[in-house]
PDB file of C-alpha atoms and ligand atoms in Angstrom:
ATOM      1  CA  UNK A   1      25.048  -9.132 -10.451  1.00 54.00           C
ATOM      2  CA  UNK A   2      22.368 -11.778  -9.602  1.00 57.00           C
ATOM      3  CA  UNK A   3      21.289 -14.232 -12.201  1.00 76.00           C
ATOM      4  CA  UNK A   4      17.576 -14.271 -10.777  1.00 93.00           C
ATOM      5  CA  UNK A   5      16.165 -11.084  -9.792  1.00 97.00           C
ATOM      6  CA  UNK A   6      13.299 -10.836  -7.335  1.00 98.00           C
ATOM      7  CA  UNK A   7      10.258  -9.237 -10.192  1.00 98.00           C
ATOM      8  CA  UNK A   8       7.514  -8.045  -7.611  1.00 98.00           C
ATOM      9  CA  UNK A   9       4.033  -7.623  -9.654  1.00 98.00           C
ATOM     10  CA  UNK A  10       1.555  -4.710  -8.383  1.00 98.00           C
ATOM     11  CA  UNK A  11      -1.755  -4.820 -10.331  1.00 98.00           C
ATOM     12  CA  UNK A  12      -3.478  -2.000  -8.775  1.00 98.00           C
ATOM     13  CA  UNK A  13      -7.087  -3.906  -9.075  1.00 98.00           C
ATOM     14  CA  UNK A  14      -8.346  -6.983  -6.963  1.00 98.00           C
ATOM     15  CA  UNK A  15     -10.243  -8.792  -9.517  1.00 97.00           C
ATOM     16  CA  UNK A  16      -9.056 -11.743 -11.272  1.00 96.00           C
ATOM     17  CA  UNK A  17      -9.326 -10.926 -14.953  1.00 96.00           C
ATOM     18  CA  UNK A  18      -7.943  -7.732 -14.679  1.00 98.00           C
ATOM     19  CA  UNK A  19      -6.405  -6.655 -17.391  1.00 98.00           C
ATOM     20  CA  UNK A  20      -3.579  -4.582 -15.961  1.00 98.00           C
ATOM     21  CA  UNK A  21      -2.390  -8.565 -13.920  1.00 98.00           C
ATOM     22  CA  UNK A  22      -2.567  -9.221 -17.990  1.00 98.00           C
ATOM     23  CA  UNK A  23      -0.419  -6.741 -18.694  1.00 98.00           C
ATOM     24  CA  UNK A  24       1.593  -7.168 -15.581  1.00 98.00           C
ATOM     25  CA  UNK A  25       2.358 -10.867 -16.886  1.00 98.00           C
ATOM     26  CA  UNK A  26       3.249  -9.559 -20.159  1.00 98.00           C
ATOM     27  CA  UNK A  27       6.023  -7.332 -18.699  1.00 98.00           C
ATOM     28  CA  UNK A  28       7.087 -10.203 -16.677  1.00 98.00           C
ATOM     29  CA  UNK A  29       7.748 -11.900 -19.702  1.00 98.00           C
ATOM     30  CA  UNK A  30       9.381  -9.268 -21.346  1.00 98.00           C
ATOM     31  CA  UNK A  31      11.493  -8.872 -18.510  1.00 98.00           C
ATOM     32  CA  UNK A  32      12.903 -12.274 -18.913  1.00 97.00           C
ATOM     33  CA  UNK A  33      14.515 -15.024 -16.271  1.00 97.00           C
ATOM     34  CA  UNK A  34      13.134 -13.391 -12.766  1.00 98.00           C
ATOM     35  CA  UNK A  35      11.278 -14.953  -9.788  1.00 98.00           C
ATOM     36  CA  UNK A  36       8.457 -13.218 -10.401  1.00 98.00           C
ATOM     37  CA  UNK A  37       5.860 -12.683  -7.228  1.00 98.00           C
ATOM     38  CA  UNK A  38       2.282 -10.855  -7.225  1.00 98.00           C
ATOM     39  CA  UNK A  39       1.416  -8.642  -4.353  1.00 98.00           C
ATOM     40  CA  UNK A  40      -1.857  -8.941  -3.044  1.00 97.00           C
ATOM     41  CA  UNK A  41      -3.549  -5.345  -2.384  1.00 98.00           C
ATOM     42  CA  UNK A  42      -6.610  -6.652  -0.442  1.00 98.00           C
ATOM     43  CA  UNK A  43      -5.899  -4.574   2.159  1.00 98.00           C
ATOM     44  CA  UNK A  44      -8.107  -2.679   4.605  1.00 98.00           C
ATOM     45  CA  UNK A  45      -9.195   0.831   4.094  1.00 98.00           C
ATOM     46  CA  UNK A  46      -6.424   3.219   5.662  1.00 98.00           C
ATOM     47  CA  UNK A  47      -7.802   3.871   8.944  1.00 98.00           C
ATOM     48  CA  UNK A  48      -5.790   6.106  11.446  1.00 98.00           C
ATOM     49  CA  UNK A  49      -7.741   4.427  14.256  1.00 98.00           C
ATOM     50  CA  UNK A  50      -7.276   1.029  13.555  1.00 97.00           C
ATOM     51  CA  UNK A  51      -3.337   1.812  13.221  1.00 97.00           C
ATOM     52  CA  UNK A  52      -3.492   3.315  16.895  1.00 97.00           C
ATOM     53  CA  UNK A  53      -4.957   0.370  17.910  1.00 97.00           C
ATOM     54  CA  UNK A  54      -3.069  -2.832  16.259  1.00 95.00           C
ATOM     55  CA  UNK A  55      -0.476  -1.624  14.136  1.00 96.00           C
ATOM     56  CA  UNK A  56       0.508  -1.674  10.820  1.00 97.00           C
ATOM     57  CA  UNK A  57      -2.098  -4.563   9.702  1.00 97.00           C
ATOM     58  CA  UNK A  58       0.536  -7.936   8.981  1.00 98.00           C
ATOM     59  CA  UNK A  59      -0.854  -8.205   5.233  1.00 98.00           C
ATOM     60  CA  UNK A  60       0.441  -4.565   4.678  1.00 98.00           C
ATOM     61  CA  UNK A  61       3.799  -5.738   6.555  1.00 98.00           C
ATOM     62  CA  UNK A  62       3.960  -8.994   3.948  1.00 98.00           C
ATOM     63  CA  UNK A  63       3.628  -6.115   1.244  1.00 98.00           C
ATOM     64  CA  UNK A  64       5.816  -3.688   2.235  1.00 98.00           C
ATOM     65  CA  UNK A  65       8.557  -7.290   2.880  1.00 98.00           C
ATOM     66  CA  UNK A  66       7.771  -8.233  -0.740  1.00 98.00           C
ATOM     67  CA  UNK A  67       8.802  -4.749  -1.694  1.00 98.00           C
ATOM     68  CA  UNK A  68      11.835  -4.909   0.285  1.00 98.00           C
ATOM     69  CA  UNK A  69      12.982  -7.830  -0.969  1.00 98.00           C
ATOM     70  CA  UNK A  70      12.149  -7.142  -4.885  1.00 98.00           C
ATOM     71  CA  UNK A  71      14.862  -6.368  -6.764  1.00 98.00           C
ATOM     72  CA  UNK A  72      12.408  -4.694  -9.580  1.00 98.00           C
ATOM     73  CA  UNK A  73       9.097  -3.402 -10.015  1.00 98.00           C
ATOM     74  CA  UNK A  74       6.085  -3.388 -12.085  1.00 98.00           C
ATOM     75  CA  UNK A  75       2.833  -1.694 -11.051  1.00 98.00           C
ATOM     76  CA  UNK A  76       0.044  -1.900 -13.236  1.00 98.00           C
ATOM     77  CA  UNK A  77      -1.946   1.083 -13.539  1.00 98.00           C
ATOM     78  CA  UNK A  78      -6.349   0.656 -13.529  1.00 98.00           C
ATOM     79  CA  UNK A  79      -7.637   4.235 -14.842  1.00 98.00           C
ATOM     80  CA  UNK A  80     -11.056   5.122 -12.376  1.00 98.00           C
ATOM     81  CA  UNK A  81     -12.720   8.151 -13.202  1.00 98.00           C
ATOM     82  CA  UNK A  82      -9.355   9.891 -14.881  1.00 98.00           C
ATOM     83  CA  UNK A  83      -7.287   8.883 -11.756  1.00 98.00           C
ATOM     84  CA  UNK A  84      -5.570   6.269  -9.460  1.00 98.00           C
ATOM     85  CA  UNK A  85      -7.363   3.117  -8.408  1.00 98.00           C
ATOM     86  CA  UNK A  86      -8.889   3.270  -4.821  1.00 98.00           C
ATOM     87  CA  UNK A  87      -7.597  -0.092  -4.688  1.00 98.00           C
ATOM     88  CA  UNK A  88      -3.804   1.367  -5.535  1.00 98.00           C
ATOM     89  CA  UNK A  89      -3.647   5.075  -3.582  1.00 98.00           C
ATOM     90  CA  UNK A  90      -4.838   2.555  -0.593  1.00 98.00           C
ATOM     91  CA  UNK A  91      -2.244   0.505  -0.600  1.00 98.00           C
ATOM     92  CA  UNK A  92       0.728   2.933  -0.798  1.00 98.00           C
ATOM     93  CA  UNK A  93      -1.062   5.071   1.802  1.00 98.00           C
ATOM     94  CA  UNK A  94      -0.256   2.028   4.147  1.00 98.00           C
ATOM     95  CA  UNK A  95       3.172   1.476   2.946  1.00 98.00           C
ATOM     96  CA  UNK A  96       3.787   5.215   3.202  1.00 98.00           C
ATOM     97  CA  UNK A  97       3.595   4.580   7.289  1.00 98.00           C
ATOM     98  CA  UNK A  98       6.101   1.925   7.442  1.00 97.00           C
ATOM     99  CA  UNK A  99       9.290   3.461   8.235  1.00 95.00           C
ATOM    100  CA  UNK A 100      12.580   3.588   6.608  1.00 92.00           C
ATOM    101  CA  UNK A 101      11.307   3.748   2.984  1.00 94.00           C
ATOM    102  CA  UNK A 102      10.865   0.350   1.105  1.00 97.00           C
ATOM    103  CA  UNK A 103      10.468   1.467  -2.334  1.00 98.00           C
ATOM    104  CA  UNK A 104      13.560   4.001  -1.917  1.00 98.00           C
ATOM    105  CA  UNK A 105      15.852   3.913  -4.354  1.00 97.00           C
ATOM    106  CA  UNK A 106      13.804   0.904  -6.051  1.00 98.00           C
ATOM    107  CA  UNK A 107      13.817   0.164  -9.285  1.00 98.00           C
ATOM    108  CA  UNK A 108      10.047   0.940 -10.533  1.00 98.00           C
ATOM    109  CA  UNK A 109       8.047   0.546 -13.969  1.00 98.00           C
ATOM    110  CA  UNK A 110       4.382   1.959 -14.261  1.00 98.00           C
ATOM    111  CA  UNK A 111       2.275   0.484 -16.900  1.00 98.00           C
ATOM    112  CA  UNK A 112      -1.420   1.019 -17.617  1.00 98.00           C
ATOM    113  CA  UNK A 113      -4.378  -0.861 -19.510  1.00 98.00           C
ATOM    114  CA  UNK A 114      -7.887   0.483 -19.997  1.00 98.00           C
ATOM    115  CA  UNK A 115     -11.024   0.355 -21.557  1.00 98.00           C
ATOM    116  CA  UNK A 116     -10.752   4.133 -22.987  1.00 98.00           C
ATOM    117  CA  UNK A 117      -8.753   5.413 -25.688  1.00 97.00           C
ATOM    118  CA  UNK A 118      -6.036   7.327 -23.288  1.00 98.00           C
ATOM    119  CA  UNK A 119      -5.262   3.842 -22.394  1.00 98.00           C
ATOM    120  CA  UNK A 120      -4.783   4.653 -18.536  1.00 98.00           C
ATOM    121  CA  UNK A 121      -2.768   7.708 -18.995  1.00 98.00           C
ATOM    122  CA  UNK A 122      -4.231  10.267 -16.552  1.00 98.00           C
ATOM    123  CA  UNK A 123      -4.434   7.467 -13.854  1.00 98.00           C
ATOM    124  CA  UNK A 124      -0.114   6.287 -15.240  1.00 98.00           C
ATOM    125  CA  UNK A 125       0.885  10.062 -14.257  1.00 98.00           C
ATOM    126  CA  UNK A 126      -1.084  10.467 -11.320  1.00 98.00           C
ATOM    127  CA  UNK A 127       0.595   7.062  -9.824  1.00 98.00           C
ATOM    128  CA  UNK A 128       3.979   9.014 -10.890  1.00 98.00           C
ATOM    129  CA  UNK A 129       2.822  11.659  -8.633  1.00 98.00           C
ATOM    130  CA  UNK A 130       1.506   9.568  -5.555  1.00 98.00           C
ATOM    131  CA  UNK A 131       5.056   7.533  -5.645  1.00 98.00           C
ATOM    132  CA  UNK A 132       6.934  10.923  -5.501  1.00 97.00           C
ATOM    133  CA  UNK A 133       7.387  11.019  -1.358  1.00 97.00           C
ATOM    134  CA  UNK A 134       8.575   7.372  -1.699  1.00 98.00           C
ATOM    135  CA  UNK A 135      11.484   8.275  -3.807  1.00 98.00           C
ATOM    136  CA  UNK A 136      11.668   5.124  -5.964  1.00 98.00           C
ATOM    137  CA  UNK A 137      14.017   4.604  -8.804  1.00 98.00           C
ATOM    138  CA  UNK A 138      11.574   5.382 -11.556  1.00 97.00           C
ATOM    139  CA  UNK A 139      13.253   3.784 -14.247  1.00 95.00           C
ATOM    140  CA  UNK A 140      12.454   5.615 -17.671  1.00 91.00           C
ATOM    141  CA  UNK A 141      11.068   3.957 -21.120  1.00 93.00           C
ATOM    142  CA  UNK A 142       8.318   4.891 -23.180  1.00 95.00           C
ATOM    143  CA  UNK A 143       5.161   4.876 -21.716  1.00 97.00           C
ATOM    144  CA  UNK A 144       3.094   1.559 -21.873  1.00 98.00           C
ATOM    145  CA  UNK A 145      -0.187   2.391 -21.929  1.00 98.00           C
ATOM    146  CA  UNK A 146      -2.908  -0.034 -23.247  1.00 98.00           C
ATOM    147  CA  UNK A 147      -5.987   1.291 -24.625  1.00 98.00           C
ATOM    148  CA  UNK A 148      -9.410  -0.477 -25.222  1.00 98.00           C
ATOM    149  CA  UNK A 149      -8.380  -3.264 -22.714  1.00 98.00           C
ATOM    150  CA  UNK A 150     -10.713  -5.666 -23.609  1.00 98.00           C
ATOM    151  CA  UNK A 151      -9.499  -6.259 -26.832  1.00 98.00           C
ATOM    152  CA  UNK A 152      -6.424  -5.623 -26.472  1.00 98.00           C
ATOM    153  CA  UNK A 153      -5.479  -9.112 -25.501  1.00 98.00           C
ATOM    154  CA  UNK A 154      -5.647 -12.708 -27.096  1.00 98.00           C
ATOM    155  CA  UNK A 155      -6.756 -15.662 -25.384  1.00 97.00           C
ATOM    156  CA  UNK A 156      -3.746 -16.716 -24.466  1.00 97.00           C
ATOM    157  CA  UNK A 157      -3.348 -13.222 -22.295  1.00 96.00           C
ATOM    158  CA  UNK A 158      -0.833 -11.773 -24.750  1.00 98.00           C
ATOM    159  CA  UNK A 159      -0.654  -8.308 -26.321  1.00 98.00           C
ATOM    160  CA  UNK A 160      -2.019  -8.143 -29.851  1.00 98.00           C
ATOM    161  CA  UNK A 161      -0.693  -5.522 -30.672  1.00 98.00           C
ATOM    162  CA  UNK A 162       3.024  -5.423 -32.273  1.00 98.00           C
ATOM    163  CA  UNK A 163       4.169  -1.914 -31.037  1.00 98.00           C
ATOM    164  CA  UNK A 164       2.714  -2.518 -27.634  1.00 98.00           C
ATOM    165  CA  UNK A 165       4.454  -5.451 -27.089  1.00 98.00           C
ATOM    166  CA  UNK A 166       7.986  -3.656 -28.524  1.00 98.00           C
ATOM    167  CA  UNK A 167       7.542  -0.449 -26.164  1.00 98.00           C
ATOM    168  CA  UNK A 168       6.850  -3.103 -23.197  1.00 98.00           C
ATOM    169  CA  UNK A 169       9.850  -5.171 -24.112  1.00 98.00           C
ATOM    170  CA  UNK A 170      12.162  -1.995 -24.634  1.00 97.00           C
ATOM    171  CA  UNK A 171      10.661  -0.475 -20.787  1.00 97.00           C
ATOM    172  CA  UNK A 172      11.210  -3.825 -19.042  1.00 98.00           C
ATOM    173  CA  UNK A 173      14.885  -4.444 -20.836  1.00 97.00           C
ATOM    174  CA  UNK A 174      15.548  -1.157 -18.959  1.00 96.00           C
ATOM    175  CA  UNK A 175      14.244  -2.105 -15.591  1.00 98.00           C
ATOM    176  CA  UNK A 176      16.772  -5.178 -16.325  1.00 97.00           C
ATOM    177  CA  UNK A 177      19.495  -3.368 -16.514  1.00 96.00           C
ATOM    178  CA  UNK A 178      18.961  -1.135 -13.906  1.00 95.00           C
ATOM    179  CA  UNK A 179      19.449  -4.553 -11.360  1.00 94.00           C
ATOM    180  CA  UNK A 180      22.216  -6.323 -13.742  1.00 81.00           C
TER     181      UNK A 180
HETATM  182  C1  FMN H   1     -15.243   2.957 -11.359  1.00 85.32           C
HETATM  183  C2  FMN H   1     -14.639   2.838 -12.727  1.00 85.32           C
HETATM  184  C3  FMN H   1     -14.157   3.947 -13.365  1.00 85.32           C
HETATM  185  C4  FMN H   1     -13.561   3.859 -14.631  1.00 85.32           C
HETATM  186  N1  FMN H   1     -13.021   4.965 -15.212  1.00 85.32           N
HETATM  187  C5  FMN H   1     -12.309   4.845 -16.353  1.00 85.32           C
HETATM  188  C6  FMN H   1     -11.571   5.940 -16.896  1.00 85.32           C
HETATM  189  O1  FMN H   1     -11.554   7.033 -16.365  1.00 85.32           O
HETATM  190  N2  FMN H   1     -10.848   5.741 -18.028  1.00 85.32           N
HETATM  191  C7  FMN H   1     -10.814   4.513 -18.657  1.00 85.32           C
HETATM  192  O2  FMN H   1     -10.140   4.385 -19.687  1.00 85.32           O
HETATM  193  N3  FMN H   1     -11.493   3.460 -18.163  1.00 85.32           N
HETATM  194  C8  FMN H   1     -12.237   3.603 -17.035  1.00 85.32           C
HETATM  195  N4  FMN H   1     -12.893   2.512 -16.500  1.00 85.32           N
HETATM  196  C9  FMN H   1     -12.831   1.236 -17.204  1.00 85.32           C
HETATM  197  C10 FMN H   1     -11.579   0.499 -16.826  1.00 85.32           C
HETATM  198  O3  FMN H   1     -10.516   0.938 -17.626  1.00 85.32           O
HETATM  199  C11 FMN H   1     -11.791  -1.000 -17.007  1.00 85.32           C
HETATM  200  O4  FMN H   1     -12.818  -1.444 -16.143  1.00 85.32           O
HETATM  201  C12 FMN H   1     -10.528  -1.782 -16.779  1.00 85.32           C
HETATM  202  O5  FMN H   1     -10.776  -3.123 -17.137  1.00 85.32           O
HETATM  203  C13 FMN H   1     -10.077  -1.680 -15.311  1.00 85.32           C
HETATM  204  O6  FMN H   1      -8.826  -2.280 -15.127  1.00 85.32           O
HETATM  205  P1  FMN H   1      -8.659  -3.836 -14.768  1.00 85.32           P
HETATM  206  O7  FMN H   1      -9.086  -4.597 -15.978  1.00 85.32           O
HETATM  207  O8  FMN H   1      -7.201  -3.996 -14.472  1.00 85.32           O
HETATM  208  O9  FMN H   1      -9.547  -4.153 -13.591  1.00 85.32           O
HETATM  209  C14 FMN H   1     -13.498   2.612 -15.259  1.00 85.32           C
HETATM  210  C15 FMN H   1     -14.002   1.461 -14.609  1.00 85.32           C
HETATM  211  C16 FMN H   1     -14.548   1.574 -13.361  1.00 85.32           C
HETATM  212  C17 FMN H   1     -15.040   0.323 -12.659  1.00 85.32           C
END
């Protein structure tokens, strides 16, 4: 169909050197020729008072637009405490009140990086579960979960390891297809 998909990015942590934006970049590569954009999940805590009062905040709007108009994507997965990022749940609890669905029917890759051995696992199915009333496309693949973040990467930002980067490339040739 389109020659330049729309790639929309979701790290699921704010700070800079995170290494699930690392990993995020990665799949972006693997995903190949996209116009690749990186939400921005700075977003106020979910307040039901200040969403009486003003809204739907407009950087939540911008977010829930950039979903909209994605053709693919990839959320990256932070593991806190065996779960979802504060940071992530957040941010899809202020989607969730946006009518008329954005990520429905949306092609959607979950990937996770780190620092424990499970690489990200527990917190990889529990985003599974809090994306289940959004009804995205979930596109499958084997899992990409990177353990031991920190070294996980080279200093160039790319994945050491060999069968990491082959289960990435195989999940993200997938999420291709699915918006060929
Ligand atoms: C509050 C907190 C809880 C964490 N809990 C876990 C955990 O349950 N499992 C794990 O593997 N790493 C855990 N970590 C380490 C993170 O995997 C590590 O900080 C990682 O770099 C976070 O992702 P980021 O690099 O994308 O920010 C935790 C880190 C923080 C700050």
């Amino acid at each position: 169909m389109m020659t330049r998909p729309v790639l929309l990015l979701i790290p699921g942590a704010l700070r800079k050197g995170s290494f699930n934006r690392l990993l995020l970049a990665e799949a972006a590569r693997a995903f190949g020729e996209a116009e690749v954009i990186e939400a921005d999940l700075d977003l106020p805590l979910y307040d039901g008072d200040l969403e009486e009062a003003g809204g739907v905040p407009d950087k939540v709007q911008a977010l829930v637009a950039q979903i909209r108009g994605a053709d693919a994507v990839v959320i990256g997965a932070p593991e806190y405490n065996k779960g979802i990022s504060g940071v992530l749940k957040n941010a899809l609890d202020w989607v969730s009140r946006v009518p008329d669905g954005a990520f429905r029917d949306k092609p959607v890759v979950v990937v996770s990086a780190a620092a424990g051995r499970t690489g990200g696992e527990a917190a990889q199915f529990m985003t599974l579960a809090c994306l289940t009333p959004f009804q995205p496309r979930l596109m499958p693949g084997p899992m990409v979960l990177i353990a031991d973040a920190m070294n996980a990467f080279d200093a160039e930002g790319r994945l050491r390891d060999e069968t990491s980067r082959s289960l990435l490339a195989e999940r993200m040739a997938r999420l291709r297809a699915a918006v060929a």
